[in-house]
Amino acid sequence: DAGVTQSPTHLIKTRGQQVTLRCSPKSGHDTVSWYQQALGQGPQFIFQYYEEEERQRGNFPDRFSGHQFPNYSSELNVNALLLGDSALYLCASSLLAGNNEQFFGPGTRLTVL
Amino acid sequence: SQQGEEDPQALSIQEGENATMNCSYKTSINNLQWYRQNSGRGLVHLILIRSNEREKHSGRLRVTLDTSKKSSSLLITASRAADTASYFCATDDYQGGSEKLVFGKGTKLTVNP
């Protein structure tokens, strides 16, 4: 049973560029959430997707956008990258009808130079 | 904003000893989850405890929940060097049917061999 997978593992970009991160949920899960984790901090909620729609959004600017595909996989896009966007980006999957038990992927480490 | 706050921020013990970490939160919850994170990698789901449960066990892990005090504790018994990691509690922030998780800053546990 495959768990949550994310790609790429590491990414280096320069300020102003755009980036796309990818996530495949755990088998049987239909909901994907994205989190940003800065060094030394706990993860911060970015947004959640279900049935290809954004259900809830955290306190992140519109430069952060996402998408969910019919197979439940998801993408996180960040435009006009800033130095402060450097962080570990985590994807979590869950079953909407479940108890909100969220399982995380290994993360994508984004460095903005 | 951070809802869960772990205490202590850092804990150093010898192998074989027990480790106790505490978490406090501010608002009513549906459930509380504990996660482990090794060296800035993905979060590993440890245990979920519902708001109507007071104690839960999983292997060497024991979690308690006191909703009247809005607090939880994670006990790791007979610790091993491999338990060295950061531990986070996460609570629901239930709003309009969405279930984002709100994390604290974590407890960094070091188990010395």
Coordinates of N, CA, C and O in Angstrom, one line a residue, chain A residues 31 33 35 37 40-45 48 55-58 88 90 96 99-107 109, chain B residues 1-2 31 33 35 37 39-43 45 47-48 50 88 92-93 95-101 103-105:
Chain A
T31 N -8.7 13.4 -0.2 CA -8.5 14.8 0.2 C -7.0 15.1 0.4 O -6.3 14.2 1.0
S33 N -4.1 18.0 1.5 CA -3.8 19.3 2.2 C -2.4 19.6 2.0 O -1.6 18.7 2.0
Y35 N 0.9 22.0 3.4 CA 1.5 22.8 4.5 C 2.9 23.3 4.2 O 3.6 22.6 3.4
Q37 N 6.4 24.4 6.1 CA 7.1 24.3 7.4 C 8.5 25.1 7.2 O 9.4 24.6 6.6
G40 N 12.6 25.2 12.0 CA 12.4 25.4 13.5 C 11.0 25.7 13.9 O 10.7 25.9 15.0
Q41 N 10.1 25.6 12.9 CA 8.6 25.9 13.2 C 7.8 24.6 12.9 O 8.2 23.7 12.3
G42 N 6.6 24.7 13.4 CA 5.6 23.6 13.0 C 5.0 23.9 11.6 O 5.1 25.1 11.1
P43 N 4.4 22.9 11.0 CA 3.8 23.2 9.7 C 2.6 24.2 9.8 O 1.9 24.2 10.8
Q44 N 2.5 25.0 8.7 CA 1.4 25.9 8.6 C 0.5 25.5 7.4 O 1.0 25.3 6.3
F45 N -0.8 25.5 7.7 CA -1.7 25.1 6.7 C -1.8 26.1 5.5 O -2.0 27.3 5.7
Q48 N -6.6 23.1 1.3 CA -7.0 21.8 1.2 C -7.9 21.6 0.0 O -8.7 22.5 -0.3
R55 N -11.2 23.7 -0.6 CA -12.2 23.7 0.4 C -11.9 24.8 1.5 O -12.9 25.4 2.0
Q56 N -10.7 24.9 1.8 CA -10.3 25.9 2.8 C -8.9 26.4 2.5 O -8.1 25.6 2.0
R57 N -8.7 27.6 2.9 CA -7.4 28.2 2.7 C -6.8 28.9 3.9 O -7.6 29.5 4.7
G58 N -5.6 28.7 4.1 CA -4.9 29.4 5.3 C -4.5 30.8 4.9 O -4.9 31.3 3.8
L88 N 10.2 23.7 3.8 CA 9.8 22.4 3.5 C 8.3 22.4 3.2 O 7.5 22.8 4.1
L90 N 4.9 20.3 2.7 CA 4.4 19.0 3.0 C 3.0 18.8 2.5 O 2.2 19.7 2.5
L96 N -12.1 12.3 3.4 CA -13.0 13.3 3.9 C -14.1 12.7 4.9 O -14.4 13.4 5.9
N99 N -12.0 10.4 10.0 CA -11.8 11.1 11.3 C -10.7 12.2 11.2 O -10.2 12.7 12.2
N100 N -10.4 12.6 10.0 CA -9.4 13.6 9.7 C -8.0 13.2 10.1 O -7.1 14.0 10.4
E101 N -7.7 11.9 10.1 CA -6.4 11.4 10.3 C -5.6 11.7 9.0 O -5.9 11.1 7.9
Q102 N -4.6 12.5 9.1 CA -3.9 13.0 8.0 C -2.5 12.3 7.9 O -1.8 12.3 8.9
F103 N -2.1 11.8 6.8 CA -0.9 11.1 6.6 C 0.0 12.0 5.6 O -0.5 12.4 4.5
F104 N 1.2 12.2 6.0 CA 2.1 13.2 5.3 C 3.1 12.4 4.4 O 3.5 11.3 4.7
G105 N 3.5 13.1 3.4 CA 4.5 12.7 2.5 C 5.9 13.2 3.0 O 5.9 13.8 4.1
P106 N 7.0 12.8 2.3 CA 8.3 13.2 2.8 C 8.7 14.6 2.6 O 9.7 15.1 3.2
G107 N 7.9 15.4 1.9 CA 8.1 16.8 1.7 C 9.0 17.1 0.5 O 9.7 16.3 0.0
R109 N 11.8 20.1 -0.3 CA 12.6 21.2 0.3 C 12.9 22.2 -0.8 O 13.6 21.9 -1.8
Chain B
S1 N -2.2 31.2 13.2 CA -1.7 31.2 14.5 C -1.5 29.8 15.0 O -2.2 28.9 14.6
Q2 N -0.6 29.6 15.9 CA -0.3 28.3 16.5 C -1.3 28.0 17.6 O -1.4 28.7 18.5
N31 N -10.5 16.1 17.5 CA -9.5 15.1 17.9 C -8.1 15.8 17.9 O -7.9 16.9 17.5
Q33 N -3.8 14.9 17.2 CA -2.9 13.9 16.6 C -1.5 14.2 17.0 O -1.1 15.4 17.2
Y35 N 2.6 13.6 15.9 CA 3.4 13.2 14.8 C 4.9 13.3 15.2 O 5.3 14.0 16.1
Q37 N 8.9 13.8 13.5 CA 9.6 14.2 12.4 C 11.1 14.1 12.6 O 11.6 14.6 13.6
S39 N 14.8 14.9 11.5 CA 15.7 15.8 10.7 C 15.1 16.5 9.5 O 15.6 16.4 8.4
G40 N 14.0 17.2 9.8 CA 13.4 18.0 8.8 C 12.8 17.3 7.6 O 12.6 17.8 6.5
R41 N 12.5 16.0 7.8 CA 11.8 15.2 6.8 C 10.3 15.2 7.0 O 9.8 16.0 7.8
G42 N 9.6 14.3 6.3 CA 8.2 14.2 6.5 C 7.7 13.8 7.8 O 8.5 13.3 8.6
L43 N 6.5 14.1 8.1 CA 5.9 13.8 9.4 C 5.3 12.4 9.4 O 4.6 12.0 8.5
H45 N 2.8 9.8 11.2 CA 1.7 9.8 12.1 C 1.8 8.8 13.2 O 2.1 7.6 12.9
I47 N -0.3 8.7 16.4 CA -1.5 8.3 17.1 C -2.6 9.5 17.0 O -2.2 10.6 17.0
L48 N -3.8 9.1 17.0 CA -4.9 10.0 17.0 C -5.8 9.7 18.2 O -6.1 8.5 18.4
R50 N -9.4 10.9 20.0 CA -10.7 11.6 19.9 C -11.0 12.4 21.1 O -10.5 12.1 22.2
F88 N 5.4 16.6 17.3 CA 4.4 17.7 17.2 C 3.0 17.2 17.6 O 2.6 16.0 17.2
D92 N -7.5 19.8 15.3 CA -8.4 20.2 14.3 C -8.7 21.7 14.5 O -8.7 22.2 15.7
D93 N -9.0 22.4 13.5 CA -9.5 23.7 13.6 C -10.8 23.7 12.7 O -10.8 24.2 11.6
Q95 N -13.9 24.3 10.9 CA -14.6 25.4 10.4 C -15.4 25.0 9.2 O -14.8 24.7 8.1
G96 N -16.7 25.1 9.2 CA -17.5 24.9 8.1 C -17.3 23.6 7.3 O -17.3 23.6 6.1
G97 N -16.9 22.6 8.0 CA -16.7 21.3 7.4 C -15.3 21.0 6.9 O -15.1 20.0 6.3
S98 N -14.4 21.9 7.1 CA -13.0 21.7 6.8 C -12.2 21.3 8.0 O -12.5 21.7 9.1
E99 N -11.1 20.6 7.8 CA -10.4 20.0 8.9 C -8.9 20.3 8.8 O -8.1 19.4 8.9
K100 N -8.5 21.6 8.7 CA -7.1 21.9 8.7 C -6.5 21.5 10.1 O -7.2 21.6 11.1
L101 N -5.3 21.1 10.0 CA -4.5 20.8 11.3 C -3.7 22.0 11.7 O -3.1 22.7 10.8
F103 N -0.6 23.1 14.1 CA 0.5 22.5 14.8 C 1.2 23.5 15.8 O 1.1 24.7 15.6
G104 N 1.8 23.0 16.8 CA 2.7 23.7 17.6 C 4.1 23.7 17.0 O 4.3 23.3 15.9
K105 N 5.1 24.2 17.8 CA 6.4 24.3 17.3 C 7.2 23.0 17.6 O 8.3 22.8 17.1

